[in-house]
mmCIF file of C-alpha atoms in Angstrom:
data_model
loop_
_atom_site.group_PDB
_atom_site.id
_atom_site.type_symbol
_atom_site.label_atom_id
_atom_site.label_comp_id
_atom_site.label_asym_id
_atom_site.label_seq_id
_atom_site.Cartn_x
_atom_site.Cartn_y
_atom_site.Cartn_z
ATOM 1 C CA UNK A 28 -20.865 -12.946 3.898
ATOM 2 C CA UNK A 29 -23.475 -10.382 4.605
ATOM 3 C CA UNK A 30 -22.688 -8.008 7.422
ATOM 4 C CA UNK A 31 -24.971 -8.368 10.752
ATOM 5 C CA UNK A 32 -25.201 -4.095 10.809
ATOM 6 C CA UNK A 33 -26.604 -2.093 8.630
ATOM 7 C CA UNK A 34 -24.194 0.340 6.867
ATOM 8 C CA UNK A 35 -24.718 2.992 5.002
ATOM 9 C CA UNK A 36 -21.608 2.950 2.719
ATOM 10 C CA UNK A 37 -21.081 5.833 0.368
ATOM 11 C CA UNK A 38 -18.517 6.621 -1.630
ATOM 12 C CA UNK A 39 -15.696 9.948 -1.537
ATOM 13 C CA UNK A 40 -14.414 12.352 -3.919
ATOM 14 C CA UNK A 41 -11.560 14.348 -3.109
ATOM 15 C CA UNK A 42 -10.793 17.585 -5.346
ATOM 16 C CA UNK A 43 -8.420 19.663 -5.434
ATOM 17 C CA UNK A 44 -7.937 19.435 -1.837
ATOM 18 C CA UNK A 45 -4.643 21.500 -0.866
ATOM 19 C CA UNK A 46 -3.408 22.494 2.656
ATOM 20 C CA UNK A 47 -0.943 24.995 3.769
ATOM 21 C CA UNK A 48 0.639 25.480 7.183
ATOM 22 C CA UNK A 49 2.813 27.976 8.295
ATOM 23 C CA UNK A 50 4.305 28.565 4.567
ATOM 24 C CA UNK A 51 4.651 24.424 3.849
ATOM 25 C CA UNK A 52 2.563 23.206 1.401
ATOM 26 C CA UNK A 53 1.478 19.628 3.145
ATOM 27 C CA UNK A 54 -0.801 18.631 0.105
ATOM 28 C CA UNK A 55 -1.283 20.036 -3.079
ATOM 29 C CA UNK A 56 -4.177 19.553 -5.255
ATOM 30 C CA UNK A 57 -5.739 15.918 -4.318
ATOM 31 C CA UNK A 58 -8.184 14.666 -6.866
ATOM 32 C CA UNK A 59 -9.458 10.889 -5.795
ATOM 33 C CA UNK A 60 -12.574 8.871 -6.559
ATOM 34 C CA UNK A 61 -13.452 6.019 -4.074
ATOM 35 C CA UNK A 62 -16.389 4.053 -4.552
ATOM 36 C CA UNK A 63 -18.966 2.897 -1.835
ATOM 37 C CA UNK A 64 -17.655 -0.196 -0.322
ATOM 38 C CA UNK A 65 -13.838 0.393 -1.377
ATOM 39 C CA UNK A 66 -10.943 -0.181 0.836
ATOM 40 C CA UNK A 67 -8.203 2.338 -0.167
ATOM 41 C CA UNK A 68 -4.468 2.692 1.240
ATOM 42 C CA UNK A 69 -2.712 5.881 1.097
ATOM 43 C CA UNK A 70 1.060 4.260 1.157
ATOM 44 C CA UNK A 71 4.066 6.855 1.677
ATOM 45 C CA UNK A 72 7.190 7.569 3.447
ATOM 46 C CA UNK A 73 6.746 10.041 6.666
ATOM 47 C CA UNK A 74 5.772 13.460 5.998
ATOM 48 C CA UNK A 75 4.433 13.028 2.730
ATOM 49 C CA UNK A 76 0.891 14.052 3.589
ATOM 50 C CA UNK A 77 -0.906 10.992 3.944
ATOM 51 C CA UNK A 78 -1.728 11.636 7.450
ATOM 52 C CA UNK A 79 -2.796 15.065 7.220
ATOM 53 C CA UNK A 80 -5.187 13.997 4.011
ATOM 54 C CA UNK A 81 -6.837 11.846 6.353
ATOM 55 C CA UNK A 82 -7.099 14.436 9.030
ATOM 56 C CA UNK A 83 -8.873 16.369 6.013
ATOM 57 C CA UNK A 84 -11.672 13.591 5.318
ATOM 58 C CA UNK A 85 -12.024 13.598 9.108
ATOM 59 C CA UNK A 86 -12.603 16.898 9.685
ATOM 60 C CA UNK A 87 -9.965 17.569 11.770
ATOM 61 C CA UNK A 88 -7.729 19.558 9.416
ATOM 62 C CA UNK A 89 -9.173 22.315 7.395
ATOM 63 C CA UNK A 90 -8.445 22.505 4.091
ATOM 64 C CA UNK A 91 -6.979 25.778 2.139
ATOM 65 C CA UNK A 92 -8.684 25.123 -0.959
ATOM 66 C CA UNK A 93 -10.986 22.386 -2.577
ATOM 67 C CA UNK A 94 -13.753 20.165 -1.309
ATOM 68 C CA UNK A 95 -14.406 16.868 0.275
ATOM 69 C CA UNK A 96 -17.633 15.027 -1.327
ATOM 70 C CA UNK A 97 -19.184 12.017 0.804
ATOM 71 C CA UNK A 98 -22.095 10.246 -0.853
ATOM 72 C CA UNK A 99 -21.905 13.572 -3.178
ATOM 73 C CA UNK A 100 -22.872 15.959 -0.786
ATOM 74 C CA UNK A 101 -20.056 18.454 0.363
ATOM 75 C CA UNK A 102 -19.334 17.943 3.650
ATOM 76 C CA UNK A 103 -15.698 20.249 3.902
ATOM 77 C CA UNK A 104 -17.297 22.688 6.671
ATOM 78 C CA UNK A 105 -19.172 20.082 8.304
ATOM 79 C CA UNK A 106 -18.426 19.092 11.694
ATOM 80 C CA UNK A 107 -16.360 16.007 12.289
ATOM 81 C CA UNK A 108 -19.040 14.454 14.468
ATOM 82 C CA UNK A 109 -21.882 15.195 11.792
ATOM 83 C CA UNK A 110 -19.782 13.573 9.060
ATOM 84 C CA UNK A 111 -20.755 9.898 9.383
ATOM 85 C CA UNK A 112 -16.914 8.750 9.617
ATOM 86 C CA UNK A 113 -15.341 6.377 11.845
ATOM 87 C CA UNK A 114 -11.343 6.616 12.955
ATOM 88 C CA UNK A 115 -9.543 4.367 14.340
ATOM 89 C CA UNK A 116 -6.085 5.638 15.910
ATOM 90 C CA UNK A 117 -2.979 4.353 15.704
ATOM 91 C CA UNK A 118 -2.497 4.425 19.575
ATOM 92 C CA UNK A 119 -6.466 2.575 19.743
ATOM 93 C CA UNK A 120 -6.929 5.453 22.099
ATOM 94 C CA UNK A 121 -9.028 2.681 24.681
ATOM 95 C CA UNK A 122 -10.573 4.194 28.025
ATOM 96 C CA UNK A 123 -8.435 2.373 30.596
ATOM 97 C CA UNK A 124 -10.980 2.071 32.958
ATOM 98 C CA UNK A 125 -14.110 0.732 30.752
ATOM 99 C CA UNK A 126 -14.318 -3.254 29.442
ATOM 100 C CA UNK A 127 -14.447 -4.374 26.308
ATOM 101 C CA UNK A 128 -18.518 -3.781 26.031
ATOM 102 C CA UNK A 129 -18.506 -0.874 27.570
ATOM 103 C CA UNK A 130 -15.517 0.708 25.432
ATOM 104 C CA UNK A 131 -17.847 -0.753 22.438
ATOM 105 C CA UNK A 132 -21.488 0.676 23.632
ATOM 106 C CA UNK A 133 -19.659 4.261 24.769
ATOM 107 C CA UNK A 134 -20.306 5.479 21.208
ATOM 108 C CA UNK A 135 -23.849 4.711 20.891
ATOM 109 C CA UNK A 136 -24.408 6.109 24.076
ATOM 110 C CA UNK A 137 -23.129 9.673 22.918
ATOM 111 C CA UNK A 138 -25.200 8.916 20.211
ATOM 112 C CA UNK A 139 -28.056 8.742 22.515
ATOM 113 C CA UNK A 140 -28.870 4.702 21.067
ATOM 114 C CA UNK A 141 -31.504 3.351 23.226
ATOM 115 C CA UNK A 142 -30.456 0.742 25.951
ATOM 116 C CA UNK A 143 -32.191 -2.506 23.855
ATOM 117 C CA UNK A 144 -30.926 -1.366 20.540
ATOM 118 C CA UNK A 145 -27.422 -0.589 22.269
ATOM 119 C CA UNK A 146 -27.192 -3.900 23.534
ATOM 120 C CA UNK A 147 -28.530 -5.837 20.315
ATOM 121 C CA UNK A 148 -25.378 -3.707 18.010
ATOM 122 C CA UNK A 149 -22.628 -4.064 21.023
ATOM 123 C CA UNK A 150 -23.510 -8.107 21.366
ATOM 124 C CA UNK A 151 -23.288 -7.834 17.351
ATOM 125 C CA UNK A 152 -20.344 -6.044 16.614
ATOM 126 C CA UNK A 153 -18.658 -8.474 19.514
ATOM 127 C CA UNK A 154 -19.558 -11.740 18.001
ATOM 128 C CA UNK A 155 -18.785 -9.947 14.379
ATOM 129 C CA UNK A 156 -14.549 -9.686 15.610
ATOM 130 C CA UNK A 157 -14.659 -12.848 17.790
ATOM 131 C CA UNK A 158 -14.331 -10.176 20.686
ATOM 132 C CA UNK A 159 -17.336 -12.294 22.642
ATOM 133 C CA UNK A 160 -14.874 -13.866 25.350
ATOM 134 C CA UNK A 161 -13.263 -10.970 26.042
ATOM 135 C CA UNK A 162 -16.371 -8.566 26.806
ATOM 136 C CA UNK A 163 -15.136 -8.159 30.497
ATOM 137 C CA UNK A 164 -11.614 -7.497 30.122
ATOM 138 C CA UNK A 165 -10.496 -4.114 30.450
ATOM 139 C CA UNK A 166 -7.446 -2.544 27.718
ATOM 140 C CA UNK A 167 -4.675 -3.721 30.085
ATOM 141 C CA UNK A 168 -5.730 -7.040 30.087
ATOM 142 C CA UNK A 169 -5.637 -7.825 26.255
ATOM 143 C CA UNK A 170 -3.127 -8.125 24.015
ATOM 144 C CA UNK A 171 -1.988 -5.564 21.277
ATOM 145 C CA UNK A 172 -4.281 -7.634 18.266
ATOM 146 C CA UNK A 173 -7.388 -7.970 20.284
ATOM 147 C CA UNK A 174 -6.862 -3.977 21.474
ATOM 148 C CA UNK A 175 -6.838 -3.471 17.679
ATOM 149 C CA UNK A 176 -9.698 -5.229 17.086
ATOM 150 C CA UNK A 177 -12.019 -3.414 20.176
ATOM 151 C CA UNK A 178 -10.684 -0.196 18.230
ATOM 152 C CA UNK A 179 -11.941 -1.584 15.364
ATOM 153 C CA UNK A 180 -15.331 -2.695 17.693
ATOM 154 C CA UNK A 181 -15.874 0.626 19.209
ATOM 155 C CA UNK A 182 -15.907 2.662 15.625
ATOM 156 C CA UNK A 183 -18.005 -0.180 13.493
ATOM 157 C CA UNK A 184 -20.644 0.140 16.316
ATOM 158 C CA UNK A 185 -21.652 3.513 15.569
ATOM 159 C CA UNK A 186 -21.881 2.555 12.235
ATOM 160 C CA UNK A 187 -20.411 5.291 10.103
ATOM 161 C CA UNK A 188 -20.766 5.780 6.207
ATOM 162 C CA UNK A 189 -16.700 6.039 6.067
ATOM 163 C CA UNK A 190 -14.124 4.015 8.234
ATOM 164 C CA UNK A 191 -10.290 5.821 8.573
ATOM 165 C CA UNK A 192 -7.548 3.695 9.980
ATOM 166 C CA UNK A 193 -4.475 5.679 10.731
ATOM 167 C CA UNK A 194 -1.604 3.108 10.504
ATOM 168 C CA UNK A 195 -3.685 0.681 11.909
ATOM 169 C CA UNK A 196 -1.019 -2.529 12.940
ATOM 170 C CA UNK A 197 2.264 0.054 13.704
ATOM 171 C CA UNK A 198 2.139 -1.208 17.139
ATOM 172 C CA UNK A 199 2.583 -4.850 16.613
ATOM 173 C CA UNK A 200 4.882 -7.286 16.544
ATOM 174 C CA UNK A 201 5.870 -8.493 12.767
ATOM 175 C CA UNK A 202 3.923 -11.913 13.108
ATOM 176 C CA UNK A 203 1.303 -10.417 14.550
ATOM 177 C CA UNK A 204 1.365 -7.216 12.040
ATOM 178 C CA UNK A 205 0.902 -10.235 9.425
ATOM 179 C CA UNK A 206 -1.687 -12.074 10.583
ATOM 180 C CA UNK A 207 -3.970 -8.867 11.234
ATOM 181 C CA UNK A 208 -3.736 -8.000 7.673
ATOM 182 C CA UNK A 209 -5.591 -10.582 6.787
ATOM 183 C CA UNK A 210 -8.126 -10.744 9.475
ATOM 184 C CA UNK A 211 -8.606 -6.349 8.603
ATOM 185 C CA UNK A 212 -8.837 -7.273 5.310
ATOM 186 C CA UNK A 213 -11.750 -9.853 5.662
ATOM 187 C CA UNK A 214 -13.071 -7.246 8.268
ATOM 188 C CA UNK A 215 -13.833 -4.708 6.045
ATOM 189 C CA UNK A 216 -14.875 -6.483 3.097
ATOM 190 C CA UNK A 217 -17.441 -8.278 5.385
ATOM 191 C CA UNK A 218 -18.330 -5.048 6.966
ATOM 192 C CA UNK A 219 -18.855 -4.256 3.023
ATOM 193 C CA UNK A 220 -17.486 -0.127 4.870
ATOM 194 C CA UNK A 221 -15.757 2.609 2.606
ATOM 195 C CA UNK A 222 -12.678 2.309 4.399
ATOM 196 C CA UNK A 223 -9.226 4.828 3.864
ATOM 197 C CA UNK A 224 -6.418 3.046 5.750
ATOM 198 C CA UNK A 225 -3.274 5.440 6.091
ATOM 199 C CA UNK A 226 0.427 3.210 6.064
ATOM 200 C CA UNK A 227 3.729 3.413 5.363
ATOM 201 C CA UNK A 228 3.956 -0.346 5.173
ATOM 202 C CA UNK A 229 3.737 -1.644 1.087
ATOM 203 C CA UNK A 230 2.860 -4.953 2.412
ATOM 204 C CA UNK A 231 0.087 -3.764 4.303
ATOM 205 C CA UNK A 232 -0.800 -1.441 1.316
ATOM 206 C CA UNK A 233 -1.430 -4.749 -1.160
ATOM 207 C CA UNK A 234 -2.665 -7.228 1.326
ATOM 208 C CA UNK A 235 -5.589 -5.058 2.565
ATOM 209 C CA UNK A 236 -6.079 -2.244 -0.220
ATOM 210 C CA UNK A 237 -8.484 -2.782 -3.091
ATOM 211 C CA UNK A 238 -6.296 0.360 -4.776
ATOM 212 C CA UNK A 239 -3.576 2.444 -3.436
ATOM 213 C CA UNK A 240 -2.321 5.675 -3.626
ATOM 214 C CA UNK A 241 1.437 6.427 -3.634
ATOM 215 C CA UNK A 242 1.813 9.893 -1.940
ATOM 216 C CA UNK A 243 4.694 11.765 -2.097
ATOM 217 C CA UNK A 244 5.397 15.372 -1.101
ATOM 218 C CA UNK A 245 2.041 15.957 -0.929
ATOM 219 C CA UNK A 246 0.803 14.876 -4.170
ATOM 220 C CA UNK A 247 -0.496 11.387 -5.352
ATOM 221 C CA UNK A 248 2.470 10.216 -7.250
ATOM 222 C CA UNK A 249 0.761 6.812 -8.762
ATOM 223 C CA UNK A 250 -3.136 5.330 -7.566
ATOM 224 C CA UNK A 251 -4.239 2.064 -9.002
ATOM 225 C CA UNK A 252 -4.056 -1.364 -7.861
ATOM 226 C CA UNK A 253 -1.615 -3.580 -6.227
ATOM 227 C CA UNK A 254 -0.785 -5.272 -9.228
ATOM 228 C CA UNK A 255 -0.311 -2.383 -11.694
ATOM 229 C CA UNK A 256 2.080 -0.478 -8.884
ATOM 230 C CA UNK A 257 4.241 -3.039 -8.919
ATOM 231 C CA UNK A 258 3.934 -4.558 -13.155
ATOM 232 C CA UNK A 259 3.633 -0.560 -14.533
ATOM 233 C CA UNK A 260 5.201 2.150 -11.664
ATOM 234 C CA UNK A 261 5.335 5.083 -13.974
ATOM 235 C CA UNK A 262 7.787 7.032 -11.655
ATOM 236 C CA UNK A 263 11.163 5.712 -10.059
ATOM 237 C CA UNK A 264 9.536 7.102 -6.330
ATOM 238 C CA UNK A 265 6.774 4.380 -6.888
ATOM 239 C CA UNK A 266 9.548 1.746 -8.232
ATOM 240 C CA UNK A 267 10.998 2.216 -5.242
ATOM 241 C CA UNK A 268 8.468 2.255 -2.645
ATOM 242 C CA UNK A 269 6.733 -1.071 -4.060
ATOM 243 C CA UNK A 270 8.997 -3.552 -3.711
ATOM 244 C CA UNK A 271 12.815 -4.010 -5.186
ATOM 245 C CA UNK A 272 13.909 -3.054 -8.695
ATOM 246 C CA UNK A 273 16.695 -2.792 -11.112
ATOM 247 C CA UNK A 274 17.693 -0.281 -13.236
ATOM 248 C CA UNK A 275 19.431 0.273 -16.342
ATOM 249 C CA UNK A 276 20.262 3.367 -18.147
ATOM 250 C CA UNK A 277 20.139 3.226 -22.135
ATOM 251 C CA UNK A 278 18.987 4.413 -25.373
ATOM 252 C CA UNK A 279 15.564 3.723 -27.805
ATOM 253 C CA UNK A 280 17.192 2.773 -30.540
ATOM 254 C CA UNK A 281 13.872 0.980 -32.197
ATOM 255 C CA UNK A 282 10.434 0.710 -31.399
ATOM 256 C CA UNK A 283 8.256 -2.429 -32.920
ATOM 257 C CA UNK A 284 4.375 -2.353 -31.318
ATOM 258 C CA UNK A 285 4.707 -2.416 -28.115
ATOM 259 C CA UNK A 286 8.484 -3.156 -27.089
ATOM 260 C CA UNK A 287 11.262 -0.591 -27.369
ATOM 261 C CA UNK A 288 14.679 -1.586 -28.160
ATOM 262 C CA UNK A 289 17.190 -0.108 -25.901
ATOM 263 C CA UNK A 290 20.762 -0.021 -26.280
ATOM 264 C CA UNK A 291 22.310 -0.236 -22.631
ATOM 265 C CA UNK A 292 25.700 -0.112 -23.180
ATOM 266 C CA UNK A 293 26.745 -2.431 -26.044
ATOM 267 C CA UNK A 294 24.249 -4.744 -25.302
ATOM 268 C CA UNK A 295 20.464 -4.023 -26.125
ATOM 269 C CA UNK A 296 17.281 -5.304 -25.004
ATOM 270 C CA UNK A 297 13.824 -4.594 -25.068
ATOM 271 C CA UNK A 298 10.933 -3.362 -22.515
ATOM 272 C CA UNK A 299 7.694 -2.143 -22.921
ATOM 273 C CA UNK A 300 7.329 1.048 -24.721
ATOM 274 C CA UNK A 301 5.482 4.445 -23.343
ATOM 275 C CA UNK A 302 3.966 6.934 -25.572
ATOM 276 C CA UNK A 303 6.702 9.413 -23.853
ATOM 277 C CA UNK A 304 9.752 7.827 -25.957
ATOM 278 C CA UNK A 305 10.995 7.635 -28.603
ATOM 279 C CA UNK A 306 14.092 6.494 -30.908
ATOM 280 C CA UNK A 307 17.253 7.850 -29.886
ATOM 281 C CA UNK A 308 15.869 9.145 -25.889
ATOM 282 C CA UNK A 309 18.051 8.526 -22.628
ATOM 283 C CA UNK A 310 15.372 6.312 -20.723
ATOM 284 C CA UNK A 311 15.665 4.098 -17.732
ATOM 285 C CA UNK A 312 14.266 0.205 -17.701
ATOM 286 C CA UNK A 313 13.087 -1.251 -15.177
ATOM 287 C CA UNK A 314 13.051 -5.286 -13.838
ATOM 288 C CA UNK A 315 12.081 -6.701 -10.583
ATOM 289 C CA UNK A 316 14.688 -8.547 -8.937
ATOM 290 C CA UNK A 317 12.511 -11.974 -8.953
ATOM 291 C CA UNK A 318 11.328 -11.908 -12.645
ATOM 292 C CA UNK A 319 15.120 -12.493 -13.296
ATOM 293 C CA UNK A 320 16.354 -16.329 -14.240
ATOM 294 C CA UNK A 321 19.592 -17.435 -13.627
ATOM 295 C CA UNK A 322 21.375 -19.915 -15.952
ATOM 296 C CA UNK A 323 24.857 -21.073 -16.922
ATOM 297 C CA UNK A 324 23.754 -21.018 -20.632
ATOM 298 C CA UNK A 325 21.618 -18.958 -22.691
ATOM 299 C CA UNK A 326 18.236 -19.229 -22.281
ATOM 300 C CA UNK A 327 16.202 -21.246 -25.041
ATOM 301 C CA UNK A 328 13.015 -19.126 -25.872
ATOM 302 C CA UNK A 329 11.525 -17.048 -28.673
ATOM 303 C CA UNK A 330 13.444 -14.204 -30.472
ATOM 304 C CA UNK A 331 13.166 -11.336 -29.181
ATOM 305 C CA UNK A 332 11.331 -12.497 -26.080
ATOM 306 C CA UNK A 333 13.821 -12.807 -23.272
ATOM 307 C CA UNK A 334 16.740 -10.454 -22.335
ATOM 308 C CA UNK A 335 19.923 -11.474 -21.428
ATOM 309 C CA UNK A 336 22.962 -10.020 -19.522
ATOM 310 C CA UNK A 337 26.427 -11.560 -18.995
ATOM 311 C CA UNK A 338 27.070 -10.976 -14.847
ATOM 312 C CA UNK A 339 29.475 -12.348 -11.679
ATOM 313 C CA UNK A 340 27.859 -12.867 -8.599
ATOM 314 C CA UNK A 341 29.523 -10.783 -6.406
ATOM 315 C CA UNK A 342 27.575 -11.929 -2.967
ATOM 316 C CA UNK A 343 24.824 -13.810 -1.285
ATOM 317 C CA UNK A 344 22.615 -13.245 1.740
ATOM 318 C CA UNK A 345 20.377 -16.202 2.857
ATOM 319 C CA UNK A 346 17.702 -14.929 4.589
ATOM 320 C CA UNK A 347 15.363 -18.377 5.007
ATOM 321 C CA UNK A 348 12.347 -17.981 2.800
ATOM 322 C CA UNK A 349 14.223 -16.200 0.182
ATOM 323 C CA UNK A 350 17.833 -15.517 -0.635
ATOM 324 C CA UNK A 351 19.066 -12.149 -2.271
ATOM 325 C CA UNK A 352 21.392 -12.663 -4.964
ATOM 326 C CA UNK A 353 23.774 -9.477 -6.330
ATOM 327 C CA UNK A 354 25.582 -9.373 -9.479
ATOM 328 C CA UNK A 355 27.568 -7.121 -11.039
ATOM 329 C CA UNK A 356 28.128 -7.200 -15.049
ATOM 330 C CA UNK A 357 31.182 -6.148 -16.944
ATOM 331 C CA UNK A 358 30.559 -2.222 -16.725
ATOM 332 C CA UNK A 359 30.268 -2.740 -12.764
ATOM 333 C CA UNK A 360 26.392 -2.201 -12.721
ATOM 334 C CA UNK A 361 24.446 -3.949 -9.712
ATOM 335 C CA UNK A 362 21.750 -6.031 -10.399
ATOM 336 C CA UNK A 363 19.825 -7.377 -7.800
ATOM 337 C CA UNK A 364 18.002 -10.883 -7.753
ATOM 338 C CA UNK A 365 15.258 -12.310 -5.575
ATOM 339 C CA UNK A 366 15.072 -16.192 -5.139
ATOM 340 C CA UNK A 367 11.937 -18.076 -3.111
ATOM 341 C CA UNK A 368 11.365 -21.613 -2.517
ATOM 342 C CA UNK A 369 13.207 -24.013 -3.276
ATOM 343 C CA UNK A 370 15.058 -21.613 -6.037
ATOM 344 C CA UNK A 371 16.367 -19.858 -2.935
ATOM 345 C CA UNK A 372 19.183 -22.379 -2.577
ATOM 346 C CA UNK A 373 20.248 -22.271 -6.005
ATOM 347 C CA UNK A 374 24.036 -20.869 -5.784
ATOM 348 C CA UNK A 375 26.676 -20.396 -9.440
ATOM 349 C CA UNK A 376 29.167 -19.309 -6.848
ATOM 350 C CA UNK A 377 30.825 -16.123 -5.550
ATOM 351 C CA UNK A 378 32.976 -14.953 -8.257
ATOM 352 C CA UNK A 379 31.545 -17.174 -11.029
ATOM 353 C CA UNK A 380 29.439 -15.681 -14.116
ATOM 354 C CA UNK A 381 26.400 -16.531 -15.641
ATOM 355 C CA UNK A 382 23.132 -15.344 -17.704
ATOM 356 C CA UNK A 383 20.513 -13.296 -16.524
ATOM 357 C CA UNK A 384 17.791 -13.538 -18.949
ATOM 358 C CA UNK A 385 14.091 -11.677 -18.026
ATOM 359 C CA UNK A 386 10.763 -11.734 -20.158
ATOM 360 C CA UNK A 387 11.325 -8.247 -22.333
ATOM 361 C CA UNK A 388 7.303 -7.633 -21.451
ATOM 362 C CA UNK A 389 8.068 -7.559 -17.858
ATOM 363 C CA UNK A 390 10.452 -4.572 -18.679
ATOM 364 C CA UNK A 391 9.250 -1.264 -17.984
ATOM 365 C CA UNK A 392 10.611 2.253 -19.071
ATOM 366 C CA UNK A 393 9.470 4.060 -16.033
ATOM 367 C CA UNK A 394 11.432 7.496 -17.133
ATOM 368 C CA UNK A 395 12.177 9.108 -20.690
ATOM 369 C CA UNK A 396 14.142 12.413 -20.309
ATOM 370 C CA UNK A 397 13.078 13.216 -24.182
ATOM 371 C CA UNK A 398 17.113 14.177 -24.191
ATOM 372 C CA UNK A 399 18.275 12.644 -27.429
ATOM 373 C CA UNK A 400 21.394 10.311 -27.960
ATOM 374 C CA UNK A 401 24.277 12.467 -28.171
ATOM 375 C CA UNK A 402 22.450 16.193 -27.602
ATOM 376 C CA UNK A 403 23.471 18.478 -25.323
ATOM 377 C CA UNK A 404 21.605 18.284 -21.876
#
């Protein structure tokens, strides 16, 4: 669907973009890309910098070194009101004492919009986010998703080249913080807006976020999308961060094309190789909890294609959509599994053993130390 307004989307290129306050380095060296019309998250635990990088695109945080590029001019000492961007903050930050329309149409006034054309964008951008109804309620009077969405109203109206969103559902409830994701998501994408949303949420990251950046300590650790953060995390921070994951410590002991064979203790299987190991490193695999199967026998497939491991389940927690399974194998390693659906009730027993099996291509090696097998470290 075609957006009602006319936008003027451009795209941004961040480089080298560091800041330093009071001694603390809070980012350090940004280089990003983002088309026209993209919808990037910057996903990261507190104090990472993701904040502060948006503050920098904003113009409300000068940088210490390196540029910001919007629609490829250099805008770094522009003024934040001559920038073309759009933020909406995490509070809302609503007038108390203006409605709905008149929260909406306060921008285009300072913009000095003429009374017809101000009225055509407000009725607009109201219809646009379903806000129509609502037009003569003041703040107090609505509820924390349709405060969101006059946030949302107010900055859309003015129609900037750039939208920001810092932490844009944080003060919802969960179900609500879940149904807004979508409704953001088909938002911006009908809005067709460069938008940068800032999160700490990796659920909110994926569902709204064409790519995300990983951010940590000020750097971007990983920036791609959804999909290959969570198949191919190249660090053990990103692992992490996106979702659950088991590890297992080993050694290359063969490489064939693409899979490595890794010897994890008397037992080896294979993953994915990197061009960072090789035959005889200490590396670390990598399987999501819900890509493991769980079977009393040994699973039938091709050679060489599946995994297995010997473990007991040691405990259970049923937690209604999906149940979390944890086993522990003969050298007391912890291995995690996830179970949805109807798999969710499928129980060997607390104390009883079984086979874990896992496709060897959906094994990562997300770290090689380049230590060899038996060296010194």
């Amino acid at each position: 669907m075609n957006s009602p307004l006319d936008f003027n989307k451009r795209g941004i290129s961040l480089r080298n973009l560091s800041v330093v306050l009071q001694g603390n380095r809070i980012l350090d060296g940004i280089d990003m890309e983002i088309a026209p019309g993209e919808v990037i998250a910057l996903l990261g635990p507190s104090g990472c910098g993701k904040t502060t990088l948006l503050r920098v695109i904003a113009g409300l945080q000068v940088p210490s070194q390196g540029e910001v590029l919007i629609g490829g001019e250099t805008i770094t000492e522009v003024a934040p009101y001559r920038r073309g961007v759009g933020m909406v903050f995490q509070s809302y930050a609503l007038f108390p004492h203006m409605t709905v329309h008149d929260n909406i149409a306060f921008g285009l006034k300072m913009h000095r919009v003429s009374p017809e054309e101000r009225a055509r964008i407000v009725s607009v951008t109201l219809e646009m986010l379903d806000l129509t109804h609502l037009r003569d309620r003041y703040p107090a009077q609505l509820s924390g998703g349709q405060q969101q969405r006059v946030a949302v109203a107010r900055t859309i109206a003015t129609r900037p080249s750039v939208l920001l969103l810092d932490e844009p559902t944080a003060a919802l409830d969960k179900k609500l913080r879940d149904s807004m994701r979508s409704e953001l998501r088909t938002l911006l994408k009908q809005v067709g807006i460069t938008a940068i949303i800032v999160t700490h949420d990796q659920e909110e990251a994926l569902a709204i976020a064409d790519r995300v950046a990983v951010m940590e300590r000020g750097t971007i650790a990983q920036f791609g999308t959804g999909a290959e953060l969570y198949d191919r995390p190249n660090s053990r921070f990103v692992a992490d961060f996106v979702g659950y994951m088991n590890y297992l410590d080993g050694a290359v002991t063969g490489i064939a094309g693409d899979l490595a064979e890794v010897d994890i203790g008397g037992r080896k299987v294979k993953a994915l190789a990197t061009p960072r190991c090789g035959v005889g490193d200490r590396v670390e695999i990598a399987i999501r909890p819900e890509m493991i199967s769980i079977s009393g026998e040994r699973p039938r497939a091709e050679a060489g294609a599946t995994n297995e491991l010997t473990a007991r389940l040691a405990g259970e927690e049923f937690l209604g959509i999906v149940t979390y399974l944890r086993f522990e194998d003969e050298l007391d390693r912890k291995i995690l599994v996830i179970k949805t659906g109807r798999d969710r009730h499928h129980s060997v027993g607390v104390g009883n053993e079984c086979c874990l099996s896992w496709p060897a291509d959906l094994t990562s090696i997300i770290a090689a130390s380049g230590a060899r097998e038996g060296s010194a470290a």
